[in-house]
Structures are given as C-alpha cells and as structure tokens.
XYZ file of C-alpha atoms in Angstrom:
493
model
C 15.917 0.029 -6.414
C 17.097 -0.264 -10.368
C 18.326 3.194 -10.036
C 20.660 2.366 -6.729
C 21.588 -1.073 -8.349
C 22.287 0.797 -11.761
C 24.894 3.387 -9.843
C 26.588 1.100 -7.653
C 27.431 -1.771 -10.191
C 28.764 0.787 -12.336
C 31.049 2.506 -9.628
C 32.021 -1.294 -8.566
C 32.650 -2.634 -11.667
C 33.994 0.169 -13.673
C 35.985 2.275 -11.461
C 38.838 3.678 -14.213
C 35.512 5.512 -15.826
C 35.701 9.296 -15.650
C 39.439 9.171 -15.002
C 40.628 8.803 -18.636
C 39.746 5.023 -19.552
C 38.756 3.890 -22.895
C 35.685 3.336 -24.150
C 35.801 -0.382 -23.994
C 36.303 0.014 -20.208
C 32.985 2.120 -20.248
C 31.484 -0.494 -22.430
C 32.345 -3.101 -19.768
C 31.071 -1.353 -17.321
C 27.502 -0.602 -19.295
C 27.509 -4.322 -19.486
C 28.027 -5.565 -16.464
C 25.592 -3.057 -15.240
C 22.955 -4.339 -17.178
C 23.641 -7.866 -15.926
C 23.369 -7.173 -12.243
C 20.196 -5.017 -13.315
C 18.804 -8.089 -15.156
C 19.778 -10.818 -12.458
C 17.744 -8.160 -9.628
C 14.334 -7.846 -11.966
C 13.508 -11.235 -11.440
C 13.654 -11.243 -7.607
C 12.080 -7.937 -7.503
C 8.915 -9.048 -8.812
C 9.079 -12.359 -7.214
C 9.214 -10.875 -3.791
C 6.671 -8.404 -4.539
C 4.290 -11.445 -5.603
C 4.591 -13.508 -2.402
C 4.381 -10.349 -0.159
C 1.172 -9.661 -1.973
C -0.240 -13.069 -1.494
C 0.963 -13.625 1.883
C -1.138 -10.873 3.072
C -3.799 -11.722 0.691
C -3.612 -14.787 3.359
C -2.766 -13.472 6.348
C -5.400 -10.361 6.841
C -8.448 -12.458 6.486
C -7.085 -15.314 8.704
C -7.681 -13.061 11.542
C -11.350 -12.596 11.271
C -11.678 -15.991 9.920
C -10.102 -17.109 13.036
C -11.691 -14.870 15.645
C -14.990 -16.261 14.448
C -14.257 -19.735 15.076
C -13.295 -18.603 18.668
C -16.622 -16.855 19.168
C -18.548 -19.546 17.804
C -17.105 -21.838 20.206
C -17.592 -19.074 23.338
C -21.140 -18.070 21.667
C -22.552 -20.951 19.533
C -24.656 -19.537 16.863
C -23.219 -15.722 17.149
C -23.123 -13.906 14.234
C -19.097 -13.283 12.598
C -17.990 -9.436 13.417
C -20.930 -8.992 16.008
C -20.124 -7.349 19.277
C -19.969 -10.849 21.241
C -17.020 -11.465 19.249
C -15.010 -7.982 20.487
C -15.691 -9.475 24.665
C -12.518 -10.080 26.488
C -12.472 -13.774 26.445
C -12.295 -13.662 22.582
C -9.812 -11.148 22.152
C -7.629 -12.639 24.808
C -7.939 -16.038 23.167
C -7.048 -14.918 19.734
C -4.104 -12.707 21.078
C -2.975 -15.926 22.557
C -3.231 -18.048 19.356
C -1.447 -15.729 17.200
C 1.449 -14.252 19.991
C 2.257 -17.936 20.189
C 1.870 -18.768 16.532
C 4.670 -15.924 15.655
C 6.611 -17.421 18.255
C 6.710 -20.897 17.260
C 7.179 -19.575 13.934
C 10.648 -18.376 14.751
C 12.074 -21.642 16.404
C 12.984 -23.507 13.161
C 14.739 -20.603 11.621
C 16.958 -20.357 14.751
C 17.593 -23.898 14.882
C 18.508 -24.176 11.076
C 20.229 -20.883 10.226
C 23.708 -21.875 10.243
C 23.052 -25.162 8.170
C 21.026 -23.268 5.815
C 23.567 -20.305 5.852
C 26.823 -22.814 5.053
C 24.472 -24.260 2.033
C 24.105 -20.815 0.901
C 27.574 -19.958 0.695
C 28.371 -23.854 -0.993
C 25.422 -24.340 -3.159
C 24.138 -20.233 -3.569
C 21.257 -18.371 -2.772
C 18.466 -19.234 -5.176
C 18.390 -22.889 -3.755
C 18.275 -21.931 -0.258
C 15.887 -19.292 -1.245
C 13.392 -21.329 -2.470
C 13.277 -23.862 -0.067
C 12.634 -21.029 2.768
C 9.657 -19.788 0.698
C 8.424 -23.534 -0.111
C 8.407 -23.865 3.958
C 6.608 -20.845 4.543
C 3.703 -21.578 2.002
C 3.583 -25.331 3.358
C 3.241 -23.566 6.882
C 0.064 -21.483 5.649
C -1.515 -24.348 3.975
C -1.896 -25.620 7.585
C -3.325 -22.960 9.058
C -5.784 -22.804 6.119
C -6.575 -26.670 6.566
C -7.198 -26.066 10.357
C -9.224 -23.154 10.036
C -11.441 -24.487 7.214
C -12.463 -27.652 9.193
C -12.803 -26.204 12.677
C -15.244 -29.143 13.768
C -12.295 -31.562 13.048
C -9.245 -29.561 14.464
C -8.569 -27.791 17.221
C -7.633 -24.058 16.463
C -4.312 -24.091 18.307
C -3.144 -27.093 15.971
C -1.747 -23.878 13.666
C 0.784 -23.991 16.182
C 2.234 -27.031 14.466
C 2.051 -25.380 10.993
C 5.243 -23.595 12.328
C 7.334 -26.843 12.473
C 7.320 -26.459 8.807
C 9.159 -23.753 8.281
C 12.177 -26.341 9.161
C 12.264 -26.596 5.420
C 14.400 -23.525 4.367
C 14.522 -21.917 7.720
C 11.117 -20.023 7.453
C 11.432 -16.095 7.516
C 14.628 -15.644 8.925
C 16.497 -17.625 6.555
C 14.737 -15.538 3.844
C 15.145 -12.252 5.404
C 19.406 -13.358 5.371
C 19.504 -14.760 1.992
C 17.668 -10.766 0.613
C 20.451 -8.972 2.370
C 23.124 -11.521 0.857
C 21.430 -11.080 -2.387
C 21.652 -7.327 -1.973
C 25.460 -7.267 -1.198
C 25.910 -9.523 -3.836
C 24.820 -7.175 -6.678
C 25.862 -3.617 -5.042
C 29.415 -2.146 -3.958
C 30.247 -1.938 -0.355
C 30.574 1.761 -0.747
C 26.800 2.133 -0.624
C 25.721 -1.214 0.880
C 23.322 0.504 3.551
C 21.800 2.677 0.656
C 21.483 -0.700 -1.650
C 19.860 -2.016 1.853
C 17.277 0.948 1.925
C 16.100 -0.011 -1.287
C 16.047 -3.510 -0.791
C 13.507 -2.579 2.353
C 11.484 -0.821 -0.098
C 10.483 -4.532 -2.019
C 7.895 -5.845 0.712
C 6.855 -2.127 1.141
C 5.705 -1.996 -2.079
C 4.037 -5.402 -1.836
C 2.141 -4.111 0.905
C 0.843 -0.739 -0.377
C -0.256 -2.779 -3.276
C -1.969 -5.610 -1.128
C -3.799 -3.428 1.239
C -6.419 -2.273 -1.349
C -6.546 -5.534 -2.849
C -7.061 -7.389 0.426
C -9.672 -5.451 0.849
C -11.450 -5.788 -2.118
C -11.046 -9.458 -2.318
C -12.396 -9.936 1.530
C -15.474 -7.952 0.139
C -16.098 -10.744 -1.842
C -15.293 -13.189 1.057
C -12.601 -14.164 3.514
C -12.169 -17.653 1.859
C -11.686 -15.652 -1.396
C -8.816 -13.889 -0.309
C -7.040 -16.636 1.562
C -7.419 -18.607 -1.523
C -6.942 -16.241 -4.359
C -3.573 -15.501 -1.644
C -2.228 -19.011 -1.457
C -2.359 -19.772 -5.075
C 0.092 -16.739 -5.248
C 2.270 -18.039 -2.843
C 2.349 -21.424 -4.820
C 3.405 -19.605 -8.305
C 5.790 -16.875 -6.449
C 7.484 -20.182 -4.998
C 8.083 -21.910 -8.244
C 8.914 -18.483 -9.635
C 12.289 -18.671 -7.584
C 13.092 -21.820 -9.851
C 13.671 -19.734 -13.219
C 15.482 -16.595 -11.128
C 19.409 -16.588 -11.586
C 21.845 -17.253 -9.286
C 23.765 -14.144 -7.480
C 26.593 -16.146 -5.527
C 30.074 -14.885 -5.863
C 28.541 -12.179 -8.512
C 30.825 -9.362 -6.611
C 34.001 -11.398 -7.638
C 33.069 -11.722 -10.932
C 34.759 -9.747 -14.209
C 31.965 -10.218 -16.341
C 28.028 -11.683 -16.796
C 29.684 -14.789 -18.633
C 32.299 -15.645 -15.480
C 29.464 -14.874 -13.288
C 26.867 -17.269 -14.498
C 29.383 -20.277 -13.965
C 31.237 -19.334 -10.992
C 28.870 -21.245 -8.720
C 30.351 -24.741 -8.032
C 27.639 -27.313 -7.528
C 30.372 -30.334 -7.837
C 31.500 -30.537 -4.543
C 30.734 -33.973 -2.989
C 28.210 -34.358 -0.350
C 29.416 -34.625 3.324
C 28.455 -37.493 5.496
C 26.374 -36.909 8.489
C 28.991 -36.999 11.153
C 31.151 -34.996 8.507
C 28.084 -32.261 8.281
C 27.664 -31.987 12.225
C 31.443 -31.163 12.636
C 31.161 -28.895 9.831
C 28.281 -27.318 11.216
C 29.558 -27.065 15.047
C 33.161 -25.317 13.692
C 31.361 -23.058 11.300
C 28.809 -21.982 14.319
C 32.092 -21.500 16.673
C 33.756 -19.682 14.205
C 30.995 -16.984 13.200
C 30.367 -16.381 16.958
C 33.804 -15.895 17.848
C 34.661 -13.665 15.159
C 31.546 -11.594 15.240
C 31.672 -10.737 18.828
C 35.362 -9.913 18.641
C 34.530 -6.302 19.322
C 32.807 -4.763 22.730
C 31.518 -2.077 20.659
C 30.252 -4.731 17.837
C 28.367 -6.687 20.636
C 26.774 -3.681 22.206
C 25.182 -2.727 18.667
C 24.472 -6.432 18.137
C 22.722 -6.700 21.322
C 20.529 -3.714 20.470
C 18.868 -5.402 17.933
C 17.317 -7.604 20.647
C 15.509 -4.554 22.191
C 14.405 -2.947 18.497
C 13.174 -6.692 17.392
C 10.534 -6.387 19.780
C 8.796 -3.437 16.992
C 8.717 -5.976 14.705
C 5.504 -7.574 16.710
C 3.374 -4.391 16.505
C 1.705 -4.681 13.020
C -0.505 -7.608 14.469
C -1.409 -6.461 17.791
C -2.004 -3.001 16.159
C -4.845 -4.411 13.944
C -6.548 -5.863 17.032
C -6.034 -2.960 19.034
C -7.902 -0.319 16.791
C -10.744 -2.859 16.399
C -11.243 -3.354 19.816
C -10.617 -0.073 20.882
C -11.988 2.250 18.511
C -14.216 -0.389 17.083
C -12.980 -0.471 13.263
C -13.397 -3.397 11.015
C -10.829 -5.881 10.010
C -10.852 -4.295 6.836
C -10.784 -1.025 8.028
C -7.828 -1.893 10.356
C -5.935 -3.495 7.330
C -5.817 0.069 5.742
C -3.003 0.915 8.205
C -0.626 -1.185 6.743
C -1.468 0.888 3.379
C -0.919 4.251 5.414
C 2.694 2.631 7.303
C 3.944 1.249 3.930
C 3.435 4.165 1.871
C 5.312 6.446 4.933
C 8.189 3.608 4.876
C 8.260 3.446 1.329
C 8.866 7.121 1.038
C 11.425 7.215 3.813
C 13.704 4.360 2.184
C 13.070 5.057 -1.305
C 13.537 8.755 -1.239
C 14.307 10.236 2.324
C 17.240 8.080 3.028
C 18.899 7.938 0.018
C 18.790 11.676 -0.116
C 20.039 12.254 3.564
C 22.505 9.742 2.912
C 24.011 11.353 0.145
C 24.213 14.723 1.916
C 25.713 13.180 4.626
C 28.569 11.941 2.629
C 29.065 14.736 0.277
C 28.100 17.676 1.966
C 28.695 17.237 5.512
C 31.520 15.185 4.251
C 30.903 12.326 7.042
C 32.724 8.901 7.013
C 30.232 5.981 6.070
C 30.156 4.720 9.627
C 29.295 8.137 11.084
C 26.744 8.404 8.281
C 25.120 5.118 9.203
C 25.301 5.956 12.959
C 23.537 9.139 12.355
C 20.691 7.925 10.121
C 20.004 5.176 13.164
C 20.058 7.243 15.522
C 17.103 9.257 13.864
C 15.429 6.301 12.770
C 15.446 4.832 16.646
C 14.383 8.338 17.723
C 11.204 8.339 15.623
C 10.162 4.344 16.574
C 10.627 5.795 20.175
C 7.970 8.793 19.856
C 5.811 6.635 17.427
C 5.543 3.886 19.848
C 4.442 5.709 22.771
C 1.977 7.753 20.688
C -0.009 4.736 19.377
C -0.372 3.151 23.185
C -1.401 6.798 24.705
C -3.912 7.703 22.113
C -7.164 8.349 22.531
C -8.625 9.082 19.201
C -8.151 7.153 15.901
C -6.469 9.884 14.241
C -3.830 10.154 17.032
C -3.089 6.439 16.309
C -2.585 7.402 12.462
C -0.436 10.260 13.114
C 1.765 8.473 15.642
C 2.061 5.351 13.258
C 3.382 7.786 10.306
C 5.823 9.017 12.977
C 6.780 5.264 14.052
C 7.227 4.543 10.337
C 9.855 7.159 10.009
C 12.122 4.954 11.968
C 11.869 2.252 9.465
C 15.299 2.945 8.274
C 16.821 2.010 11.709
C 17.233 -1.582 10.609
C 19.049 -1.039 7.245
C 21.073 1.836 8.759
C 22.173 -0.385 11.451
C 23.242 -3.170 9.254
C 25.116 -0.992 7.110
C 27.117 0.265 10.127
C 27.895 -2.837 11.631
C 28.919 -4.740 8.339
C 31.597 -1.794 7.812
C 32.477 -2.021 11.545
C 33.417 -5.727 11.184
C 35.098 -5.234 7.870
C 37.090 -8.093 6.890
C 34.447 -10.552 7.801
C 31.948 -12.821 5.908
C 29.160 -10.867 5.409
C 26.818 -13.885 5.788
C 28.079 -14.562 9.559
C 27.341 -11.199 10.394
C 23.594 -10.863 8.819
C 23.270 -14.421 10.300
C 23.855 -13.384 13.721
C 21.885 -10.253 13.382
C 18.971 -12.443 12.205
C 19.104 -15.064 15.206
C 19.147 -12.122 17.817
C 16.136 -10.399 16.189
C 14.674 -13.915 16.289
C 15.218 -14.162 19.814
C 13.837 -10.754 20.669
C 10.558 -11.832 18.506
C 10.887 -15.037 20.147
C 10.296 -13.376 23.388
C 8.106 -10.361 21.964
C 5.326 -12.235 20.659
C 3.942 -13.871 23.871
C 4.515 -10.727 26.211
C 3.142 -8.456 24.017
C 0.012 -10.964 23.701
C 0.171 -10.837 27.835
C 0.110 -7.267 28.297
C -2.691 -6.706 25.638
C -4.640 -9.038 28.014
C -3.627 -7.021 31.168
C -4.035 -4.035 29.398
C -8.021 -4.989 28.432
C -8.565 -5.921 32.058
C -7.075 -2.436 33.225
C -9.142 -0.938 30.971
C -8.999 2.762 29.597
C -5.663 3.906 28.626
C -4.015 0.888 29.458
C -5.759 -1.195 26.623
C -2.327 0.465 24.583
C -0.032 -1.420 27.229
C 2.039 -3.676 24.648
C 3.198 -0.049 22.536
C 3.770 1.802 25.786
C 6.131 -1.824 26.801
C 7.641 -1.478 22.900
C 8.029 2.251 23.696
C 10.154 1.412 27.067
C 12.356 -1.068 25.221
C 12.898 1.227 22.360
C 14.194 3.886 24.616
C 16.404 1.278 25.931
C 17.910 0.969 22.349
C 17.825 4.456 22.002
C 20.152 5.467 25.019
C 23.096 2.656 23.418
C 22.576 4.071 19.814
C 23.347 7.592 20.873
C 25.559 6.736 23.846
C 28.267 4.812 21.214
C 30.754 6.453 20.086
C 32.530 6.116 16.548
C 35.665 7.666 15.323
C 36.761 8.517 11.981
C 38.238 11.645 9.551
C 35.719 13.088 7.523
C 34.690 11.165 4.345
C 36.718 12.654 1.397
C 34.146 12.034 -1.451
C 35.296 12.129 -4.769
C 33.628 13.991 -7.339
C 33.617 10.771 -9.526
C-alpha cells in the first residue's frame, strides 16, 4: 500500500515533474508524497490492529456458542463432543449466526446517509471513530451474553447489533475506508488504490489466523478477552490519526491540515431531517441517472451474497469433514494469503499491463478485471459446494479467493462511469445495496444449510451451490455489459 500511495500522490500533486519542471516543484511533490504517506500509515496500523482483534473475538465465539447450545439440548455433554455436531445443535447455531449478521446490517442501512453527510461536514475521522466504537460495543454485548448463559438467552446477542447505531457499523466503516483511499490517491489509479486498500484486512486475517490458533490453545475465553482489549485500544487509536477530508484539494500539508471546517453552526432537529431527506433524494437521483450505471450497481445485490460464505464455510467443514474449529480457522489464513497476493501483486501488475501494453482505457481495464474476478468466484463457489474431499474444498477456496479483486475493480469502474458525481454518494449507494443483499443472504444461507443437512450427502453444500447460482447471474450482467472508449494513450511519464 505505501508504494501505490507514494506513486499516485506524486502523479497527482506534481504533474510537471518530468516535463522540465524546476527542482522546487520536484521538492514540493516529494514533500506532499511524504505527507500523504504519513497520513495513511496511522490508518494502516489502526485497521490492521482492529482486524486482528476482531478475529480474536469472533473465531472462539462460535465454539463457545456451540457449547452453550449443546449443553442446553444435552445437559452434561462435553465441549466438542459428537453430540455438539448433531443437526439440532448446528441448525440452532446457524439460525443464531445468520440472524445476527442480518440484524447487524440494519443500523448501518438506517444511518448511512446521516453519517455520510457528517463525514463531508466534519471529516472522516470522527465518523470512523464512532463506527469502530459501535462495533466494539456490539462485541461487548456478545461477550456478556455468552459469559452468563444461565442469566441470558443466547438469542439476546441479536440486540447487540442495535449498538451499531453508534457509527453505523461495518457499512459506514467500509464507506469511510474507500473515501479515505480516494482522499489520498489520484483519480487516474483509483481502482489500484482500492486493491491496496483491500489488502489491509487481508494482512490482518493472515496474521490473526495463527495468533488465534495459539490463543485458543490457551482457552477460548483467553482469545476473546485478548481480542476485546485490542478492539478498545484500536478504537482509541483513531483519536490520534490525521484527518483526510479535502486532502485532494490541498496544495501542501500545511493547507490540508487546516482545510476541515468544524465551525459550522449545528442544525436543529427539523432542519437536520429536511437536510438529510434532500441529500438522500439528490444522491439517489444522481447515482441512478444511467441505465448502465443502475444495472452495474444492482449487480452488487447478487455478488454481496458471497460475503456470507466465510462463517458458513467454517461450520460446513466442521460438520462435513469433522474438522475442529481451530483447524477450520486456518482456512481464513489460506484464503487471506491468496487474496493478498491477488490485490497486492497480481491485479496491480495486470492493471499496469492492460493500461500500458494493451492500451485499454481505465473503464475497459476495470471491466475486464471485474469479469475475470467474477468468473473465479463462480467456479470456486460451485467447487466448494460440490466437494467430497477436504482437499477439493481447499483448492476451490483458493480459486474463489482469486476473485477477490472483483469488488475494488467494479467500484473503480462505477466511479469512472459516474464522473462528476461525489464519490461519497456512489460509495454509500454501493454499501447500501451490498447491505441489502447481505440482509437477505444471512437467513437464506442459514436456511439452505439446514435444508442441506436434512437432505444429507452432497446437498450439505447447498449454501455454496446457491451462492454459485447468484454469482452466475452477476457474471451474465458483467460479461454482457458494453463500455465504449478509445484505447488509452498512456504517457511515458
């Protein structure tokens, strides 16, 4: 990520370099490049730490919740016993996790527009800090409910999702991440910067998998409490990260650091409601002005279902191939390793080849990268669902992970097509559409897993077959879309 930010900042802030510009211009460009890198670095480490901490909490919570359900149905049963893998236990666990994910999306969908407006008015940092705080509070509710199973019903963890009204939860977090990436990189290489941004949580997953395995060896609750401590520290760390709002419009670090205006008078409740309503109407009207743009946006509804695969995958392999939860967590390491190689090396290289060697314009380049990504997702999803051996699951997961660049490439393509519109409006619409898909896919995949267990045999992979069918529909749209444009004339500079 540092290299791409450095290169792109140079091209944005010092366009006269290499064209006979003075040494002073060159020096200013280098100074601004360092400024952009220094702004990015704290966010990099903060999100890396938050991702690791979240995995340390979430991974052991599944066996903890499985044990609570198992003891409810089979009093006296030992943890990880064969009785805990019974259909009744696994169905209840799948139901709880599916609806937990669904309820976790609702606050973000309700508060997305207000927080988007707040990010434009007050900056990205305070909104991002609130988002991380809400996620941490939601995890705290999960911990309390599971630590006192005699006092609380396990289904009360669904109420924890309401706390993500503070900050908007993952939906707002994702949008803020892409807005920050847009603030510190040039438009010419937007999708490449998104590739590098996508590598941040992957590095966290890659580091967290062995760390979680070691922590869970000392006890599930040791891992949970260690991770929650990391969530608290990471959330507090946001307070010392620099603000990136209006950074792209600044000529120097000094100008940028004073560019955010926090002195605007606060709006009253009625004025705020009217302002939010108008902003929402304007955003929807401007974003959906084109049939082509609308079709590509709605494509995220089909592809968002694939985001529900990781939690189902762990339960799938523990049920079908009798893996332990700790062993199943290592699949995250395999997937993260392949995805990191894809967005950190393969796609930036492919992007450069398509632009400079094949001379495609940026829109066509992003479209072909999206087509390649969605094709890999389809093949991988069907492979996981139809696998009869664990090695086939691993190979199919690696193929599936090759399609990770679809999302960043499609975002870059859409922002390019919708030139002249605010990136925050478009990114917020994408997040809302993806959240709608996730809202539907959580209970849908949970129900299909229960049906698959009842049918037995190959049908236990029904959730992944269903995901493959949805991705096939998305593939037809992406392959069928046509985007015009002259070959991109890349300059030597």
